[in-house]
Every structure is written in C-alpha cells, then in structure tokens.
Coordinates of C-alpha atoms in Angstrom, one line a residue:
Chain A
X1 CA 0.0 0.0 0.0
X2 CA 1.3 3.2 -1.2
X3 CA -1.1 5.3 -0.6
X4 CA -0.1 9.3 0.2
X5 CA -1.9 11.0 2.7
X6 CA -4.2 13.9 1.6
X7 CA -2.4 17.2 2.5
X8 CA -4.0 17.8 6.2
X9 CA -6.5 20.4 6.8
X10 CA -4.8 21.7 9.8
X11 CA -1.0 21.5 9.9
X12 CA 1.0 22.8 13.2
X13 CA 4.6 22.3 13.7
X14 CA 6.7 23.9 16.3
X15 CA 4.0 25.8 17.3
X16 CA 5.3 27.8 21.1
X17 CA 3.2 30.5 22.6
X18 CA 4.4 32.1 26.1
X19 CA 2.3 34.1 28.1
X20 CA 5.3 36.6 30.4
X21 CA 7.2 34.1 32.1
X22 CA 4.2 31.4 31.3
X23 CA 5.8 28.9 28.2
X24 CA 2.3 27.5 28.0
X25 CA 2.9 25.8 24.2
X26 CA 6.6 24.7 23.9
X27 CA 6.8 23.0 20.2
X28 CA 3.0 21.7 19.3
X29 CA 2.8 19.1 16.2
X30 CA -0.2 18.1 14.9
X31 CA -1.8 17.4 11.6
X32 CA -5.4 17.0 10.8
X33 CA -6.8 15.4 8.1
X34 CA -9.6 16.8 6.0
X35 CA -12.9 15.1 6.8
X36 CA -11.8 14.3 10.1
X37 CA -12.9 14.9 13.9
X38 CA -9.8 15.8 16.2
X39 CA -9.8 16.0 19.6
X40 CA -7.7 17.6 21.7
X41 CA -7.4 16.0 24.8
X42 CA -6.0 18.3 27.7
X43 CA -6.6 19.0 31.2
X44 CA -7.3 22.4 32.4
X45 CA -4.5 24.9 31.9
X46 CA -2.6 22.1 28.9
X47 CA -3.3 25.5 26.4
X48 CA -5.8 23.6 24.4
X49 CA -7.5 27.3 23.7
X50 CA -4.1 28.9 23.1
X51 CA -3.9 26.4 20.2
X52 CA -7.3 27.2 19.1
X53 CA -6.9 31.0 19.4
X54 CA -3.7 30.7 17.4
X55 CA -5.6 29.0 14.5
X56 CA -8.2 30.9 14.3
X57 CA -6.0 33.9 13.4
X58 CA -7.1 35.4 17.3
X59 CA -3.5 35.0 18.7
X60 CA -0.1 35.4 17.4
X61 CA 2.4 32.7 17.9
X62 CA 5.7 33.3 19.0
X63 CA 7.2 30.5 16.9
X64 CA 6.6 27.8 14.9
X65 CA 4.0 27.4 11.7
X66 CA 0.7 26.5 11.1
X67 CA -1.4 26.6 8.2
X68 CA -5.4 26.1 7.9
X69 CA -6.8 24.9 4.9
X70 CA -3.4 25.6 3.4
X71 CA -3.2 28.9 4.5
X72 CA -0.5 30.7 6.7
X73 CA -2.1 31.6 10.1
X74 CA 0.6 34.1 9.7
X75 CA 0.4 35.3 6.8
X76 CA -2.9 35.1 4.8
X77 CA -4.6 35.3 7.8
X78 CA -7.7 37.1 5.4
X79 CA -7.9 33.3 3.9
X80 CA -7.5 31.2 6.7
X81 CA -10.4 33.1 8.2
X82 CA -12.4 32.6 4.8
X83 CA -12.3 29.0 5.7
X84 CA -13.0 28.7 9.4
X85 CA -15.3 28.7 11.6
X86 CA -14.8 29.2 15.4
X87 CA -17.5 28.6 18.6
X88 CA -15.6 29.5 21.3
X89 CA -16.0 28.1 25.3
X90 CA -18.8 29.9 26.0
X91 CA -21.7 29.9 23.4
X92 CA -21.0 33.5 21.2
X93 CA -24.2 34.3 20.2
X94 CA -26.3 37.5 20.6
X95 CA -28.4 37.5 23.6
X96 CA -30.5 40.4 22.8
X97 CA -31.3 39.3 19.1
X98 CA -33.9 36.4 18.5
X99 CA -32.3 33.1 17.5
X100 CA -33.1 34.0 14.0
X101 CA -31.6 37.0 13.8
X102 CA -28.4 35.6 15.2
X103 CA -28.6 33.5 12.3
X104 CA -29.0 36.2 9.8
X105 CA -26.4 38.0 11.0
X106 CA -24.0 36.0 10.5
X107 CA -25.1 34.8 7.2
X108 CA -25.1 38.6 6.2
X109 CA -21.2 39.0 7.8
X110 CA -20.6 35.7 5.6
X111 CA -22.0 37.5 2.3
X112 CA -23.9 34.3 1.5
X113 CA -27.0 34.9 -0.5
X114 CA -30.5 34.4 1.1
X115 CA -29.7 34.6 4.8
X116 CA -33.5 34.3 5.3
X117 CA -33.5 31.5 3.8
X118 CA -30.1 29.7 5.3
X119 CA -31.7 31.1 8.7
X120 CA -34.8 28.8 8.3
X121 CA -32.6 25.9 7.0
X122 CA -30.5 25.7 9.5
X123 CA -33.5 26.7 12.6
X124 CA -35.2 23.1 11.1
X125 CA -31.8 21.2 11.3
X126 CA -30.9 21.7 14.8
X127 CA -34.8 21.7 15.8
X128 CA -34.8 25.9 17.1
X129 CA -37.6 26.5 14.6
X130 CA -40.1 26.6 17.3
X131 CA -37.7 29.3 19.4
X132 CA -36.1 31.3 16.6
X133 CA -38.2 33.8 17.4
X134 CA -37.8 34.5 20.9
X135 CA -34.5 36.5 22.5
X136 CA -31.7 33.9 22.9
X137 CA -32.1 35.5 26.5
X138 CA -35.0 33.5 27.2
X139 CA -33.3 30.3 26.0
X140 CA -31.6 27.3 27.7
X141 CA -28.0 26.5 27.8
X142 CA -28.2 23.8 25.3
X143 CA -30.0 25.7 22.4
X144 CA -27.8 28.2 22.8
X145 CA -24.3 25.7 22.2
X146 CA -27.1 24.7 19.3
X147 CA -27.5 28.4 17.9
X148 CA -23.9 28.7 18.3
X149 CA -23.0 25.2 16.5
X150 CA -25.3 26.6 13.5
X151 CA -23.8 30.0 13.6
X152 CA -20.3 28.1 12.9
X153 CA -22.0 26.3 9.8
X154 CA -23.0 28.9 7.3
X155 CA -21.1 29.5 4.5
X156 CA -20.0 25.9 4.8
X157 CA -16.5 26.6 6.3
X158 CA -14.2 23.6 5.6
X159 CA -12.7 23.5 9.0
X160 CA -14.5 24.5 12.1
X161 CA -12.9 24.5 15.8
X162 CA -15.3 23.7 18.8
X163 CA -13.2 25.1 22.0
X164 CA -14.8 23.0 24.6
X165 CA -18.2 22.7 22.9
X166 CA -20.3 20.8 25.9
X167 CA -18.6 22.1 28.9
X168 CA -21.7 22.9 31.1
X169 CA -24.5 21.0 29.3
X170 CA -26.5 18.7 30.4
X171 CA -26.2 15.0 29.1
X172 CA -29.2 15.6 26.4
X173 CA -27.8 18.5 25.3
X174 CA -24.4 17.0 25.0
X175 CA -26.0 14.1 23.0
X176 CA -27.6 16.7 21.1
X177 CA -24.4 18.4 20.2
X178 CA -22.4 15.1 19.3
X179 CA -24.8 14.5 17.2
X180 CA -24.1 17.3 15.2
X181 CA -20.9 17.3 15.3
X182 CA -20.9 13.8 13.5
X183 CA -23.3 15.0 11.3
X184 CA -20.8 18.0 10.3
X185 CA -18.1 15.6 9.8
X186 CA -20.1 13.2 7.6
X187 CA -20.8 16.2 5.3
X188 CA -16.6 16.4 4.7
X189 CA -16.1 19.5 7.4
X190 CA -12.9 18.9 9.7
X191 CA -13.2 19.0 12.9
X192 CA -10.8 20.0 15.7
X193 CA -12.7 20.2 18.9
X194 CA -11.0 20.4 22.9
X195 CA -12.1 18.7 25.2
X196 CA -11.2 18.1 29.1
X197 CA -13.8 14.9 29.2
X198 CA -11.9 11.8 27.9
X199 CA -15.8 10.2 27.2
X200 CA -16.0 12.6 24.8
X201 CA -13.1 12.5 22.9
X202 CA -13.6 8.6 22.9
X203 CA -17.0 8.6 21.7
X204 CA -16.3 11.2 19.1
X205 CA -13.2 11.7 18.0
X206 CA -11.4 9.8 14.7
X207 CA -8.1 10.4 16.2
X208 CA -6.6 11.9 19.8
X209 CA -3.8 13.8 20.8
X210 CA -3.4 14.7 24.2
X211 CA -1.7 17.8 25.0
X212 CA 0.4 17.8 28.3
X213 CA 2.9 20.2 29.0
X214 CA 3.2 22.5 26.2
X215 CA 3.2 19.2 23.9
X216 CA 1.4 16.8 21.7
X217 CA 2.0 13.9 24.0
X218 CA 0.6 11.1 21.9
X219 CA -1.7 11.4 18.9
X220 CA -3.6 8.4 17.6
X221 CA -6.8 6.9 16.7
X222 CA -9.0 5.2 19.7
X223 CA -7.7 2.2 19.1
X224 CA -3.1 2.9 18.8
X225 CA -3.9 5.5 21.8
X226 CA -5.2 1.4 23.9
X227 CA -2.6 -0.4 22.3
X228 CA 0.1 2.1 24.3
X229 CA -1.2 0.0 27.4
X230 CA -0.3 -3.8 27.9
X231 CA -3.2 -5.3 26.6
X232 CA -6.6 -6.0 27.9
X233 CA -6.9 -8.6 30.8
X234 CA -9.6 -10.4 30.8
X235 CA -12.2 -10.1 33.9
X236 CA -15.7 -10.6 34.5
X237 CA -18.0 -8.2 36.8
X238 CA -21.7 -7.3 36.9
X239 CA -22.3 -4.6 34.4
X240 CA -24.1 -2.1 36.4
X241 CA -25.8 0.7 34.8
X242 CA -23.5 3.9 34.9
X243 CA -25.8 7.1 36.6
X244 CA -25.6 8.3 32.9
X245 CA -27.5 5.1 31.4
X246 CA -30.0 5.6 34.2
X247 CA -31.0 9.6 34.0
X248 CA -30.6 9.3 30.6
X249 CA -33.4 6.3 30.1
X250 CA -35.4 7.7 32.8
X251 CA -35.7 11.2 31.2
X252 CA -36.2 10.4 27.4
X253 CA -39.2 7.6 28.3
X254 CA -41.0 10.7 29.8
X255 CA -39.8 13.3 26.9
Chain B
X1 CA -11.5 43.1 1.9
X2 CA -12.0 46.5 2.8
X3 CA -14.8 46.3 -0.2
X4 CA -16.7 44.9 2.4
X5 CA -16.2 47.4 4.5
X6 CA -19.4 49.2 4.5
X7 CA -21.6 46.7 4.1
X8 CA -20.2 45.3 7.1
X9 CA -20.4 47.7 9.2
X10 CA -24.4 48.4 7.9
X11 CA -24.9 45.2 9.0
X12 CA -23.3 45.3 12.6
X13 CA -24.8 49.0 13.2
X14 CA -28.4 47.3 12.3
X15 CA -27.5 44.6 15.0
X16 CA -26.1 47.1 18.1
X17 CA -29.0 49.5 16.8
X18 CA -31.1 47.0 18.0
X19 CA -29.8 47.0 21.1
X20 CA -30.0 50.1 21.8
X21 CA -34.2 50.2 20.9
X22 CA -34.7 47.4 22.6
X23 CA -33.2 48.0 25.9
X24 CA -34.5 51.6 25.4
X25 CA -33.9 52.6 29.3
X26 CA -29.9 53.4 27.7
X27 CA -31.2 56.2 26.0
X28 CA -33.7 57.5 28.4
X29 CA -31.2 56.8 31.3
X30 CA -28.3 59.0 29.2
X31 CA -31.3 62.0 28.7
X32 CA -32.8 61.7 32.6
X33 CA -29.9 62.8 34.2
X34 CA -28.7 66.2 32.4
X35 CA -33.1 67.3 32.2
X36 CA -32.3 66.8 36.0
X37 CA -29.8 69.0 36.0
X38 CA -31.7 71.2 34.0
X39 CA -34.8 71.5 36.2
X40 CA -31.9 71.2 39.5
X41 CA -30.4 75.0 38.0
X42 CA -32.7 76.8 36.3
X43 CA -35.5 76.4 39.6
X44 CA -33.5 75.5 42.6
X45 CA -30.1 77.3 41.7
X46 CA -31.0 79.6 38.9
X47 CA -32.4 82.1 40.9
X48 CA -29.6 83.0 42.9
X49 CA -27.3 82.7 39.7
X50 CA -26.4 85.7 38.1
X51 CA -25.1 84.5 34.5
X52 CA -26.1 88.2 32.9
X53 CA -29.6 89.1 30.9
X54 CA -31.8 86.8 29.1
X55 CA -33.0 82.9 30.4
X56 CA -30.9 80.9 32.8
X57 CA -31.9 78.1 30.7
X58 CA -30.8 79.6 27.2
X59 CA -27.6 80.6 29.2
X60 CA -27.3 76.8 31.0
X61 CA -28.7 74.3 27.9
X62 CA -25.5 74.4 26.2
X63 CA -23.3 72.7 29.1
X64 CA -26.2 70.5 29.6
X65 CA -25.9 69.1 26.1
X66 CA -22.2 68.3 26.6
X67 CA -23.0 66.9 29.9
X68 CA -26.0 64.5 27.8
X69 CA -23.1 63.5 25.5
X70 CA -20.7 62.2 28.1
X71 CA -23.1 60.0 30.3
X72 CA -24.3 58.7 26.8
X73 CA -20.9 57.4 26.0
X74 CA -20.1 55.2 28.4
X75 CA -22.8 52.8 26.8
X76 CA -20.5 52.4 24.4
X77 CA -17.8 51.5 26.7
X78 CA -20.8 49.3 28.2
X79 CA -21.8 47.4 25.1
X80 CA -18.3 46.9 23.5
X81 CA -17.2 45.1 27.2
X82 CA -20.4 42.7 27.0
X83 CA -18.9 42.0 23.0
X84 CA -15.6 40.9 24.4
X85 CA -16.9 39.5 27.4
X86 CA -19.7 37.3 25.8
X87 CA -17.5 36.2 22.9
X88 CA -19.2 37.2 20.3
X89 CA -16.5 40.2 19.7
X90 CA -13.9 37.2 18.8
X91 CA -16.7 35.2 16.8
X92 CA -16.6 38.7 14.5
X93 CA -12.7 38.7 14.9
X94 CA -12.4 35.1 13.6
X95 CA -15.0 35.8 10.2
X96 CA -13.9 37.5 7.1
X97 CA -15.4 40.4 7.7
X98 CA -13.8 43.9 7.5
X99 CA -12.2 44.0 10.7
X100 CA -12.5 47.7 12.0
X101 CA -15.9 47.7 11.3
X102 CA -16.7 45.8 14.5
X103 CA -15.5 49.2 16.4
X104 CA -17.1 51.5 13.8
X105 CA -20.1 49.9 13.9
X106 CA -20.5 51.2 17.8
X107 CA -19.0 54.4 17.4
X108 CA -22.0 55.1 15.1
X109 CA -24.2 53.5 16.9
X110 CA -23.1 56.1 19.9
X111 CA -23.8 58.8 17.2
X112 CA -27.2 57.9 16.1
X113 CA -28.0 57.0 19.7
X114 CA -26.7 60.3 21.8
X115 CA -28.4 62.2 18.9
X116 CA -31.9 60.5 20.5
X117 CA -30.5 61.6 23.8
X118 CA -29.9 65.3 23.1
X119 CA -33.2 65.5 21.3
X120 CA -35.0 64.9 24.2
X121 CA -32.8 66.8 26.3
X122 CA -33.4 69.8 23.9
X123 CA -37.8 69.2 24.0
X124 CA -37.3 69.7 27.9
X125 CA -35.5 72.1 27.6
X126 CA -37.9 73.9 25.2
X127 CA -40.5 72.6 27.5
X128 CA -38.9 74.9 30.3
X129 CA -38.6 78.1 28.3
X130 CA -35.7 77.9 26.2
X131 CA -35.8 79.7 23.2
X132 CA -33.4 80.5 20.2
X133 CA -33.9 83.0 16.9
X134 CA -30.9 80.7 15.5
X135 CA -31.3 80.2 11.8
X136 CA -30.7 76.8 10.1
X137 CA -26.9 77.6 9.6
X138 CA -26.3 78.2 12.8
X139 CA -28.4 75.1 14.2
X140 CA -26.2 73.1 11.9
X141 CA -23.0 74.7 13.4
X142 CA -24.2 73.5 16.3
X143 CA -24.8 70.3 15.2
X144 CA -21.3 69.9 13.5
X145 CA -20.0 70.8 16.8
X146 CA -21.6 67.9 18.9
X147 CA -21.0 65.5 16.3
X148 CA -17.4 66.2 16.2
X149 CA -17.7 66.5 20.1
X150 CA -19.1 62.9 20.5
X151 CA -17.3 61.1 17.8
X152 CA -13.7 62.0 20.3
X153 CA -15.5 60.8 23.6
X154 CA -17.2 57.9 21.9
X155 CA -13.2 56.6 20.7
X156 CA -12.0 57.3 23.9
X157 CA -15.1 55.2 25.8
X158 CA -13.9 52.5 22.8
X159 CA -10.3 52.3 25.2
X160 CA -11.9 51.3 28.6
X161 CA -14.2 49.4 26.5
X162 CA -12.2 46.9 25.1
X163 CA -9.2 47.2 28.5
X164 CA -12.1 47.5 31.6
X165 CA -12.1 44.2 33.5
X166 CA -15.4 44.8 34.9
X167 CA -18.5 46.3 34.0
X168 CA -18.5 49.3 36.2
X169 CA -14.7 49.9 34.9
X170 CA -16.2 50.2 32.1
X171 CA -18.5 53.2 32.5
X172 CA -16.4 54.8 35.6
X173 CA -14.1 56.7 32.4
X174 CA -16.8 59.1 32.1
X175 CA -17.2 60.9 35.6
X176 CA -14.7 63.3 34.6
X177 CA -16.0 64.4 31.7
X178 CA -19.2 64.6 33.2
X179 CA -18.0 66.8 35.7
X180 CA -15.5 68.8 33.6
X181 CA -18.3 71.0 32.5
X182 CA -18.9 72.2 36.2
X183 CA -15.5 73.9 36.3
X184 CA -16.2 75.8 33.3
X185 CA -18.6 78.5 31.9
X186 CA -21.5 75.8 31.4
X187 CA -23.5 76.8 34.2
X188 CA -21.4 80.0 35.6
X189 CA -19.6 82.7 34.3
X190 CA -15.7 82.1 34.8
X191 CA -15.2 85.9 36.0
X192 CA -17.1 84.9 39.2
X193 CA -14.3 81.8 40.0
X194 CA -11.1 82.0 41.9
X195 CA -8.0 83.1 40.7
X196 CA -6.8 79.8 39.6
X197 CA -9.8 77.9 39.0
X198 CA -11.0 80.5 36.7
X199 CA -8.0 80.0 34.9
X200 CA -8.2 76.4 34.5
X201 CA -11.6 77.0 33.5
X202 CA -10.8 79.3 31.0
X203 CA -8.8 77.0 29.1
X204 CA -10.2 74.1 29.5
X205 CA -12.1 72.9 26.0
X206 CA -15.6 72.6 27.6
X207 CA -15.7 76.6 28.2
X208 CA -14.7 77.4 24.8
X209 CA -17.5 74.8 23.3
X210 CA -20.1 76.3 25.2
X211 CA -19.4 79.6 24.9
X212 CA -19.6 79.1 20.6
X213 CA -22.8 77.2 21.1
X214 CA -24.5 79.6 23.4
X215 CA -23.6 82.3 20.9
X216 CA -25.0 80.2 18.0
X217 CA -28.1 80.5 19.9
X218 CA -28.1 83.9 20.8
X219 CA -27.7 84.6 17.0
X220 CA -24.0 86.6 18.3
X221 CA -21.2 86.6 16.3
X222 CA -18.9 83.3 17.5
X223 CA -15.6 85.1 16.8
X224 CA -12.4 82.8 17.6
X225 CA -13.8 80.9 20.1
X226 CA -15.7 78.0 17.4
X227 CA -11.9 78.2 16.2
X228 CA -10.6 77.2 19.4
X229 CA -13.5 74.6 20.4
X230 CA -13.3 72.8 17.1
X231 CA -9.6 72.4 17.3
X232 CA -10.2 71.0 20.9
X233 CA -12.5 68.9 19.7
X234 CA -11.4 67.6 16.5
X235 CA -7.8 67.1 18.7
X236 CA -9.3 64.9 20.9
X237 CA -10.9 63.0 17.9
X238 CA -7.9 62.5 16.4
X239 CA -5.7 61.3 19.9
X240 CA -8.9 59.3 20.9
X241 CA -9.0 57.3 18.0
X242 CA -5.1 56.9 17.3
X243 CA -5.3 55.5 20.8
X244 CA -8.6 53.4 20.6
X245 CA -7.2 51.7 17.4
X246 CA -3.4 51.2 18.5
X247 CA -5.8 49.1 21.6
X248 CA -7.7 47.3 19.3
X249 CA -4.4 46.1 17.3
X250 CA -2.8 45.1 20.9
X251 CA -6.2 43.2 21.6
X252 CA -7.1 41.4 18.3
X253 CA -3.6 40.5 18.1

C-alpha cells in the first residue's frame, strides 16, 4: 500500500506561545486530516484554547508554523479566516437578538445569499424553529451551544474549531451536540474540537492527541492510543448501569 | 476586503441598533440625568445665579448638552465590554469580515443613539422656556459641533471598552467628563471663580465649546472661540481614535 496522505486540513509544527514568564505551548505538532474529527485532549491549563486562538487567526504565535486549509495563520490570515469557523467556550451568540436573527447576522457577515432562507434551513436542522423567534435570553444553555453550533456552519466553512463545545451541558444537550458534530463531519467538514472529558473524545473523535505540557503527547486513533497499554486482561463483573445510562433512560421515556 | 467594509459595518450597526431600541432605558437613562440638572439649576439654583440678561436656561442648555453626550458614551464602553466578554467580539474577529468595522459599527451606533439623547434633552429644555432665533446655519453649526464633540469621547469610551475588566470599569471613564463642564462656563460665568480655578476654566475645552454654542443660539457673532473649540475637539478626535485603534491592534492581536 502506497497510498499518500491527503495534505491535512490543519497543519501545526513547532507551534510555542508564552504568556510573560508562562511557556504554555513549547513545540506543538499536529496534523489533521480533512474530513476528520480531532480531539484535543488536555486537562485544564494544557493550552488547548491557546492552540485554538492561534488558528483561528485570534493569537499570534511566538514560533513555529501553522497553516489552515493551506493557509499561513501568519500570513494570509484574510484566507484562513475565509475558511474557518470558530465557537468559542462559552456559546458566542447575541443574547439580545432572536435566534433567528443571530442567524442572519451571521449569514449577512458571511456575504452568502438568502440569509432568510439559510436562517430557516439551518433553525429546522438543529430543531430551534419553534424558538427562533424568541431572544436567545430566554433560552436554555443547550439551544444556545445549538444556535452557536449553527452559527459556525454557514457558509460551509471547511474546517471548524469547537473550543470545549459541551462544557456545562446537560447529558441531552451533550447528545444533542455530538450529534451534530458527527453529522458535520459526515458532510466532509474537519473538525478540531477540545475537550477536558476523555468520554467525549472517545465517543467522538477519529483520532486523539493529548496535549500535556506544552506538547502533543501522543496522537492516535482510539484504538493505537489502547494499544500504548499492555493489553486488555480479561475479567468478568456485573455490568451495572453507569448514573448516565439511568437519567438518561429515565428522562427520554418521559420526553 | 476592505470592499466589504461598508456593508459590514451596515450590517453590525443594524445589530447594536437593535440594542439600543430594545433595551430603550440606555437612552432614556443618558437623557434623565442632564433634564435633572436642568430642572436642578434653572428652579433650585437659577435664581440666585447671576449668569447676565436673558433665560438661565438659554444661558445653562448648552453645558447641559455636553453633559447628555458624556453620560451617553459610556454605553458604548458598556456594550463593547459585554462583545468581548460574551465572545461574540472574537466570533466577528475570527469571520472574514472587514475588521475595524466591529468598532465602527459602535461608534456610530453612539452617534445615532446620543443624537436620541440630546433630542429629548433639547424638548425639555424647550418645554422649560428655552428659546433660540438661531437660523438653520447656525443650528447646523451646532450640530457639526456635537457630532465632532461625540465622535472624540465615543473613541475614547472604545479604550476602557475593550481594557475594563469589569462592567463598572467600564463606565467609571466618564465621571470626569461629566463633571468637567462644572469647572467651566457651562452653568457660571468664569469671572465669578477663583484666581486659579478660573484659569483652569478658561482653558479648558468645555468653556470654549459652550461659549460658541450659546452664541450660536443667541444669533452673536462666535468670533475665535468655534476656532478654538473645534480644534479641541477635533484634537481629541484624532488622539482618541489613534489611541482606541493602537488598543484594538494590541487586543485582536
């Protein structure tokens, strides 16, 4: 098999970023391929946002390279943010503006044509048609990271970056937003998301890295990242439902 | 890029416009506070103000609309913090959109919206007996002047409104200038002051401001002093914004 890789949507190498006397990133490699979710796995502090702010053209690097969809964060930074799309830790949308309006902002800042209609489209697809008329004030945390998600989508941005993107949901809303995450990456977007809980990163990332120290520790799919670890020994206990399996059955029978 | 740039900017103006008429207690709250003074001078203080012939109010409205302009500011301030602080400032910084027209968009935003402001100020005021002969080209001169005069304090509320840390250091920038009309000829004549406070007063840009307004009312000639109070105020414009936009480069990196 000789196959060569596609060129990777998201390349970083030697990427370091100090804050004062704070070396936070001290030579980051990673490379994404297109069509692919990333996580990046990191505990709080690793500079998992530092990275994110660096390719989203929000944060200078102090050395190092990294290009986005072939662009020079750098350099073209015009270009790289032509093909990005960025929902930050906490849900960036317009609290005084109706869910659709958000919506049409956006599409409006993006120059694409209809926003009405791309506003409607994308209400229906992440099931806000019913609230897109109300102040995002007046919603819950979970439509918002919803709004927010859809926000990131129009103009069809090739690589998107979810900093964090179900830190303080609740487990249906962070069902709701793997869900369409996976259903972003099955339309060909790449995805580099961070994330501090490992469950997600496991249940929806293609490949890992974990950043530790100011470095991509190890970088793998699922399955490399286990085979690190002497293999599986074989034991047998009762499979009790986690808390998860139980408020999650309880709720939906009654939703 | 910079093609965009108006349309942009149209677009982020509707969006902070909206803010502004639907939390419509900014604009009422930036116009209650100077008909206050207003009603505070010309029938608690007035009468024992001697400020020369004619109405206390025609003598006092001019201050009053500098004083309008400088609490109606620090909205600004106000509701370019919330941008940065709810993340939607860097959602704009991250899209291909012209990028000064994030800032530009609330610095006319402040414009259209203090223009509400002083309009109401000036029906109370008319409401309480002022009066002005002024023909159109004067009114307009008067007009220029507090256009000029907020676009410099709305870029310097643009500074504490992308640094503040908090909410309330975001708004605290403008006590002074609310206050800086007090120790000028806004709602006493300087001769009356103290040796050195009258000199302060005398050259301090408020005094000159109001005096070329009060004369535009009073249909007198304006002399030197529009001279003077535009190059104060077009000064500040210019250090204001040099300043607000060497902040925004440090912030947007």
């Amino acid at each position: 098999m000789t196959t060569k890789p596609p060129p990777a949507a998201i390349h970083v190498e030697g990427l370091q970023k100090s804050f004062q006397a704070l070396h936070v990133l001290r030579g980051v490699d990673l490379d994404v391929p297109p069509g692919s979710i990333v996580a990046l796995l990191g505990s709080n502090g690793a500079g998992k946002t530092t990275v994110i702010r660096i390719l989203s053209t929000l944060l200078a690097a102090d050395g190092g390279t990294a290009t986005v969809a072939g662009y020079d964060v750098a350099t073209q930074p015009a270009d790289v943010r032509r093909s990005i799309s960025l929902t930050g830790q906490f849900a960036a949308v317009d609290e005084v503006l109706t869910g659709r309006e958000n919506l049409v902002l956006v599409a409006r800042l993006r120059h694409v044509g209809s926003p009405g209609t791309v506003a409607d489209d994308l209400l229906r697809r992440f099931s806000l048609t019913e609230a897109g008329g109300r102040r995002v004030s007046t919603w819950s945390g979970g439509m918002r990271r919803r709004l927010d998600l859809a926000m990131s989508l129009i103009g069809d941005p090739p690589v998107v970056f979810l900093d964090e993107p179900t830190t303080g949901l609740d487990p249906q809303a962070r069902v709701e937003v793997w869900a369409a995450v996976q259903q972003l990456a099955s339309a060909g977007t790449t995805v580099l998301l961070t994330t501090q809980h490992l469950e997600e990163a496991e249940h929806l990332a293609d490949r890992i890295a974990i950043l530790h120290e100011g470095r991509i520790l190890v970088d793998g799919t699922l399955a490399e990242l286990k085979a690190l670890l002497p293999p599986a020994q074989v034991e047998y206990v009762e499979k009790q439902p986690t808390l998860e399996d139980v408020f999650l059955a309880l709720t939906q029978e009654h939703a | 890029m910079s093609t965009h740039f108006a349309a942009d900017t149209t677009v982020l103006l509707g969006r902070s416009m909206r803010h502004v008429t639907r939390s419509l207690d900014t604009i009422i709250t930036t116009a209650v506070m100077p008909i206050a003074f207003l009603l505070l001078f010309v029938y608690v203080f007035g009468g024992a103000i001697s400020a020369g012939p004619g109405r206390y109010v025609d003598y006092l409205l001019p201050g009053i609309l500098l004083i309008t302009v400088a609490t109606g500011v620090s909205y600004t301030a106000f509701r370019l913090f919330l941008d940065l602080q709810s993340g939607i400032f860097e959602r704009f910084q991250s899209m291909p959109i012209a990028r000064s027209s994030v800032l530009w968009a609330h610095v006319l935003t402040s414009v259209l919206a203090n223009a509400i402001s002083l309009v109401l100020v000036l029906l109370a005021a008319l409401l309480m007996g002022f009066r002005s002969g002024a023909g159109v080209l004067a009114w307009l001169a008067v007009g220029g002047i507090l256009l000029v005069f907020t676009l410099a304090l709305t870029w310097m509320a643009v500074v504490p409104g992308l640094t503040a840390k908090s909410v309330d250091g975001a708004s605290a920038f403008s006590y002074p200038l609310v206050f800086l009309p007090f120790v000028s000829s806004a709602f006493v004549p300087t001769a009356s002051m103290l040796g050195p406070v009258r000199a302060f007063a005398e050259h301090q840009p408020v005094t000159s401001i109001v005096d070329t307004i009060r004369r535009l009312f009073a249909e007198q000639p304006v002399g030197g002093d529009i001279w003077v109070a535009l190059a104060w105020c077009v000064g500040a414009l210019v250090v204001a914004y040099l300043l607000a936009m060497a902040t925004y480069r440090r912030k947007a990196a």
